[in-house]
Short mmCIF file of N, CA and C in Angstrom, two decimals:
data_model
loop_
_atom_site.label_atom_id
_atom_site.label_comp_id
_atom_site.label_asym_id
_atom_site.label_seq_id
_atom_site.Cartn_x
_atom_site.Cartn_y
_atom_site.Cartn_z
N MET A 1248 -105.60 36.74 12.38
CA MET A 1248 -104.39 35.97 12.55
C MET A 1248 -103.21 36.86 12.23
N SER A 1249 -102.79 37.60 13.21
CA SER A 1249 -101.66 38.48 12.97
C SER A 1249 -100.43 37.91 13.64
N GLU A 1250 -99.33 38.08 12.95
CA GLU A 1250 -98.06 37.62 13.48
C GLU A 1250 -97.17 38.85 13.64
N SER A 1251 -96.46 38.90 14.75
CA SER A 1251 -95.59 40.04 14.95
C SER A 1251 -94.30 39.85 14.17
N GLY A 1252 -93.73 40.93 13.73
CA GLY A 1252 -92.51 40.89 12.94
C GLY A 1252 -91.29 40.85 13.83
N THR A 1253 -90.26 41.55 13.40
CA THR A 1253 -89.03 41.56 14.17
C THR A 1253 -89.01 42.77 15.08
N GLN A 1254 -88.28 42.65 16.14
CA GLN A 1254 -88.11 43.75 17.07
C GLN A 1254 -86.63 44.03 17.18
N THR A 1255 -86.29 45.28 17.35
CA THR A 1255 -84.88 45.63 17.51
C THR A 1255 -84.65 46.15 18.91
N THR A 1256 -83.43 45.96 19.37
CA THR A 1256 -83.06 46.45 20.70
C THR A 1256 -82.50 47.85 20.56
N PRO A 1257 -82.65 48.68 21.59
CA PRO A 1257 -82.09 50.03 21.52
C PRO A 1257 -80.57 50.00 21.57
N ASN A 1258 -79.95 51.15 21.22
CA ASN A 1258 -78.50 51.25 21.26
C ASN A 1258 -78.00 51.03 22.68
N VAL A 1259 -77.03 50.17 22.82
CA VAL A 1259 -76.44 49.88 24.11
C VAL A 1259 -74.94 49.98 23.95
N ALA A 1260 -74.30 50.74 24.82
CA ALA A 1260 -72.85 50.88 24.75
C ALA A 1260 -72.18 49.58 25.12
N ASP A 1261 -71.13 49.24 24.40
CA ASP A 1261 -70.40 48.01 24.63
C ASP A 1261 -69.40 48.23 25.75
N SER A 1262 -69.53 47.47 26.81
CA SER A 1262 -68.62 47.62 27.94
C SER A 1262 -67.55 46.54 27.95
N SER A 1263 -67.42 45.79 26.84
CA SER A 1263 -66.45 44.70 26.82
C SER A 1263 -65.05 45.19 26.50
N GLY A 1264 -64.91 46.43 26.09
CA GLY A 1264 -63.60 46.97 25.80
C GLY A 1264 -63.08 46.60 24.42
N THR A 1265 -63.94 46.14 23.53
CA THR A 1265 -63.47 45.76 22.20
C THR A 1265 -63.56 46.90 21.21
N GLY A 1266 -64.05 48.03 21.63
CA GLY A 1266 -64.12 49.18 20.73
C GLY A 1266 -65.36 49.21 19.86
N ASN A 1267 -66.36 48.46 20.20
CA ASN A 1267 -67.59 48.43 19.43
C ASN A 1267 -68.70 49.23 20.10
N ALA A 1268 -68.34 50.26 20.82
CA ALA A 1268 -69.33 51.06 21.53
C ALA A 1268 -70.22 51.77 20.52
N GLY A 1269 -71.50 51.76 20.76
CA GLY A 1269 -72.45 52.45 19.92
C GLY A 1269 -72.94 51.63 18.73
N VAL A 1270 -72.43 50.42 18.55
CA VAL A 1270 -72.87 49.57 17.45
C VAL A 1270 -74.19 48.93 17.85
N THR A 1271 -75.17 49.05 16.96
CA THR A 1271 -76.48 48.47 17.27
C THR A 1271 -76.54 47.04 16.77
N GLU A 1272 -77.17 46.21 17.52
CA GLU A 1272 -77.40 44.82 17.14
C GLU A 1272 -78.89 44.59 17.08
N ALA A 1273 -79.36 44.08 15.96
CA ALA A 1273 -80.78 43.79 15.81
C ALA A 1273 -81.04 42.36 16.27
N THR A 1274 -81.95 42.22 17.21
CA THR A 1274 -82.33 40.90 17.68
C THR A 1274 -83.67 40.55 17.06
N SER A 1275 -83.71 39.45 16.35
CA SER A 1275 -84.93 39.02 15.69
C SER A 1275 -85.67 38.03 16.59
N ILE A 1276 -86.94 38.30 16.79
CA ILE A 1276 -87.78 37.42 17.59
C ILE A 1276 -88.82 36.81 16.67
N THR A 1277 -88.85 35.50 16.60
CA THR A 1277 -89.82 34.80 15.76
C THR A 1277 -90.90 34.22 16.66
N THR A 1278 -92.13 34.57 16.35
CA THR A 1278 -93.24 34.03 17.13
C THR A 1278 -93.86 32.86 16.37
N VAL A 1279 -94.21 31.84 17.11
CA VAL A 1279 -94.86 30.67 16.53
C VAL A 1279 -96.32 30.69 16.98
N THR A 1280 -97.20 30.87 16.01
CA THR A 1280 -98.61 30.96 16.33
C THR A 1280 -99.24 29.58 16.44
N ALA A 1281 -100.44 29.54 16.96
CA ALA A 1281 -101.17 28.28 17.08
C ALA A 1281 -101.48 27.70 15.70
N HIS A 1282 -101.74 28.55 14.72
CA HIS A 1282 -102.02 28.10 13.36
C HIS A 1282 -100.79 27.40 12.78
N PHE A 1283 -99.61 27.98 12.95
CA PHE A 1283 -98.37 27.36 12.46
C PHE A 1283 -98.14 26.02 13.14
N LYS A 1284 -98.36 25.97 14.44
CA LYS A 1284 -98.17 24.70 15.17
C LYS A 1284 -99.11 23.62 14.64
N LEU A 1285 -100.36 24.00 14.37
CA LEU A 1285 -101.34 23.04 13.87
C LEU A 1285 -100.92 22.50 12.50
N VAL A 1286 -100.54 23.40 11.60
CA VAL A 1286 -100.12 22.98 10.26
C VAL A 1286 -98.88 22.10 10.34
N PHE A 1287 -97.90 22.51 11.14
CA PHE A 1287 -96.67 21.74 11.25
C PHE A 1287 -96.94 20.37 11.86
N LEU A 1288 -97.79 20.31 12.87
CA LEU A 1288 -98.13 19.04 13.49
C LEU A 1288 -98.84 18.11 12.51
N CYS A 1289 -99.78 18.65 11.73
CA CYS A 1289 -100.49 17.83 10.74
C CYS A 1289 -99.55 17.28 9.68
N VAL A 1290 -98.64 18.12 9.18
CA VAL A 1290 -97.68 17.67 8.18
C VAL A 1290 -96.77 16.60 8.77
N THR A 1291 -96.35 16.80 10.02
CA THR A 1291 -95.47 15.82 10.66
C THR A 1291 -96.17 14.47 10.84
N VAL A 1292 -97.42 14.49 11.28
CA VAL A 1292 -98.17 13.26 11.50
C VAL A 1292 -98.38 12.52 10.18
N ILE A 1293 -98.77 13.24 9.14
CA ILE A 1293 -98.98 12.61 7.83
C ILE A 1293 -97.67 12.03 7.31
N THR A 1294 -96.58 12.75 7.49
CA THR A 1294 -95.27 12.26 7.03
C THR A 1294 -94.87 10.99 7.76
N VAL A 1295 -95.03 10.98 9.07
CA VAL A 1295 -94.65 9.79 9.85
C VAL A 1295 -95.53 8.60 9.49
N LEU A 1296 -96.84 8.83 9.34
CA LEU A 1296 -97.74 7.73 9.00
C LEU A 1296 -97.43 7.14 7.62
N THR A 1297 -97.16 7.99 6.64
CA THR A 1297 -96.85 7.45 5.31
C THR A 1297 -95.49 6.75 5.31
N LEU A 1298 -94.55 7.24 6.08
CA LEU A 1298 -93.26 6.57 6.19
C LEU A 1298 -93.42 5.20 6.84
N LEU A 1299 -94.21 5.14 7.90
CA LEU A 1299 -94.45 3.86 8.56
C LEU A 1299 -95.19 2.89 7.65
N ALA A 1300 -96.15 3.38 6.88
CA ALA A 1300 -96.88 2.51 5.95
C ALA A 1300 -95.94 1.96 4.88
N SER A 1301 -95.06 2.81 4.38
CA SER A 1301 -94.10 2.35 3.37
C SER A 1301 -93.15 1.31 3.95
N LEU A 1302 -92.67 1.56 5.15
CA LEU A 1302 -91.79 0.59 5.81
C LEU A 1302 -92.51 -0.71 6.11
N TYR A 1303 -93.75 -0.63 6.55
CA TYR A 1303 -94.53 -1.83 6.85
C TYR A 1303 -94.69 -2.69 5.61
N ILE A 1304 -95.06 -2.07 4.50
CA ILE A 1304 -95.24 -2.83 3.26
C ILE A 1304 -93.91 -3.44 2.82
N GLY A 1305 -92.84 -2.67 2.93
CA GLY A 1305 -91.55 -3.16 2.50
C GLY A 1305 -90.99 -4.28 3.35
N ILE A 1306 -91.28 -4.27 4.64
CA ILE A 1306 -90.69 -5.25 5.56
C ILE A 1306 -91.58 -6.48 5.73
N PHE A 1307 -92.87 -6.29 5.92
CA PHE A 1307 -93.74 -7.39 6.34
C PHE A 1307 -94.50 -8.09 5.23
N ILE A 1308 -94.52 -7.53 4.03
CA ILE A 1308 -95.18 -8.19 2.91
C ILE A 1308 -94.11 -9.01 2.17
N GLU A 1309 -94.22 -10.32 2.24
CA GLU A 1309 -93.18 -11.18 1.68
C GLU A 1309 -93.17 -11.17 0.15
N LYS A 1310 -94.34 -11.30 -0.45
CA LYS A 1310 -94.44 -11.29 -1.91
C LYS A 1310 -95.42 -10.19 -2.31
N PRO A 1311 -94.90 -8.96 -2.42
CA PRO A 1311 -95.83 -7.85 -2.73
C PRO A 1311 -96.34 -7.92 -4.17
N THR A 1312 -97.60 -7.60 -4.31
CA THR A 1312 -98.20 -7.51 -5.64
C THR A 1312 -97.85 -6.15 -6.25
N GLU A 1313 -98.26 -5.94 -7.48
CA GLU A 1313 -98.00 -4.65 -8.12
C GLU A 1313 -98.71 -3.52 -7.38
N ALA A 1314 -99.90 -3.82 -6.85
CA ALA A 1314 -100.64 -2.82 -6.09
C ALA A 1314 -99.90 -2.47 -4.81
N ALA A 1315 -99.32 -3.46 -4.14
CA ALA A 1315 -98.56 -3.21 -2.91
C ALA A 1315 -97.29 -2.40 -3.21
N LYS A 1316 -96.64 -2.73 -4.33
CA LYS A 1316 -95.44 -1.97 -4.72
C LYS A 1316 -95.80 -0.52 -5.03
N SER A 1317 -96.91 -0.35 -5.72
CA SER A 1317 -97.36 1.00 -6.05
C SER A 1317 -97.72 1.78 -4.79
N ALA A 1318 -98.39 1.13 -3.84
CA ALA A 1318 -98.74 1.78 -2.58
C ALA A 1318 -97.48 2.15 -1.80
N MET A 1319 -96.49 1.26 -1.80
CA MET A 1319 -95.24 1.55 -1.10
C MET A 1319 -94.52 2.74 -1.74
N ASP A 1320 -94.49 2.79 -3.07
CA ASP A 1320 -93.86 3.92 -3.75
C ASP A 1320 -94.60 5.23 -3.48
N THR A 1321 -95.93 5.15 -3.46
CA THR A 1321 -96.72 6.35 -3.18
C THR A 1321 -96.48 6.84 -1.76
N CYS A 1322 -96.46 5.93 -0.80
CA CYS A 1322 -96.20 6.31 0.59
C CYS A 1322 -94.79 6.88 0.75
N SER A 1323 -93.84 6.31 0.05
CA SER A 1323 -92.47 6.81 0.11
C SER A 1323 -92.39 8.23 -0.47
N THR A 1324 -93.07 8.45 -1.58
CA THR A 1324 -93.09 9.78 -2.18
C THR A 1324 -93.75 10.79 -1.26
N LEU A 1325 -94.86 10.41 -0.66
CA LEU A 1325 -95.54 11.32 0.27
C LEU A 1325 -94.68 11.63 1.49
N ALA A 1326 -93.93 10.65 1.98
CA ALA A 1326 -93.03 10.90 3.10
C ALA A 1326 -91.93 11.88 2.71
N ASN A 1327 -91.38 11.73 1.51
CA ASN A 1327 -90.37 12.67 1.03
C ASN A 1327 -90.94 14.08 0.87
N LEU A 1328 -92.13 14.18 0.31
CA LEU A 1328 -92.77 15.48 0.17
C LEU A 1328 -93.09 16.11 1.52
N GLY A 1329 -93.51 15.29 2.49
CA GLY A 1329 -93.79 15.80 3.83
C GLY A 1329 -92.54 16.32 4.50
N PHE A 1330 -91.42 15.62 4.32
CA PHE A 1330 -90.17 16.11 4.89
C PHE A 1330 -89.78 17.44 4.26
N GLY A 1331 -89.94 17.55 2.96
CA GLY A 1331 -89.66 18.82 2.29
C GLY A 1331 -90.57 19.93 2.77
N ALA A 1332 -91.82 19.61 3.02
CA ALA A 1332 -92.77 20.61 3.53
C ALA A 1332 -92.37 21.08 4.92
N MET A 1333 -91.91 20.14 5.77
CA MET A 1333 -91.48 20.54 7.12
C MET A 1333 -90.26 21.45 7.05
N VAL A 1334 -89.30 21.12 6.20
CA VAL A 1334 -88.12 21.96 6.04
C VAL A 1334 -88.53 23.34 5.51
N GLY A 1335 -89.45 23.36 4.55
CA GLY A 1335 -89.93 24.62 4.01
C GLY A 1335 -90.65 25.46 5.04
N LEU A 1336 -91.48 24.84 5.87
CA LEU A 1336 -92.18 25.59 6.91
C LEU A 1336 -91.21 26.19 7.91
N LEU A 1337 -90.24 25.38 8.34
CA LEU A 1337 -89.26 25.89 9.30
C LEU A 1337 -88.37 26.97 8.69
N GLY A 1338 -87.98 26.76 7.43
CA GLY A 1338 -87.16 27.77 6.76
C GLY A 1338 -87.92 29.06 6.56
N GLY A 1339 -89.18 28.97 6.16
CA GLY A 1339 -89.99 30.16 6.00
C GLY A 1339 -90.21 30.90 7.30
N LYS A 1340 -90.37 30.16 8.37
CA LYS A 1340 -90.56 30.80 9.68
C LYS A 1340 -89.26 31.45 10.14
N ALA A 1341 -88.12 30.85 9.84
CA ALA A 1341 -86.83 31.42 10.26
C ALA A 1341 -86.51 32.70 9.48
N VAL A 1342 -86.90 32.75 8.21
CA VAL A 1342 -86.63 33.92 7.39
C VAL A 1342 -87.53 35.07 7.78
N GLN A 1343 -88.72 34.77 8.17
CA GLN A 1343 -89.71 35.79 8.50
C GLN A 1343 -89.31 36.53 9.68
#
C-alpha cells in the first residue's frame, strides 16, 4: 500500500509580464487510494447511521425511558466523534 508524495513542476518562465520569471511553483498532487476511500466511506456511513438513530429516538419516541435517553446520548456522541474523524481524515490527507 504505497502512496505517492508530492510532485513539483519544472522551472517555467513567467510570460505574464509581472517580473516573476524564473520563480518556481510547487504543485502538490494528493492521491486518494482505495484504502482511504474505504475507511472514509465506513466512517461516513457509521456517522450518518448513528445520527439518524439519535434523531429517530429524539423525534419519534414520545416518552423515552432512561435507556432510550442513554442510547440517544450515545448515538449523538458517536455522530460527533464520526464527524471529527472525517475532518481529521480529510485534514491529514490535505497535509500529506
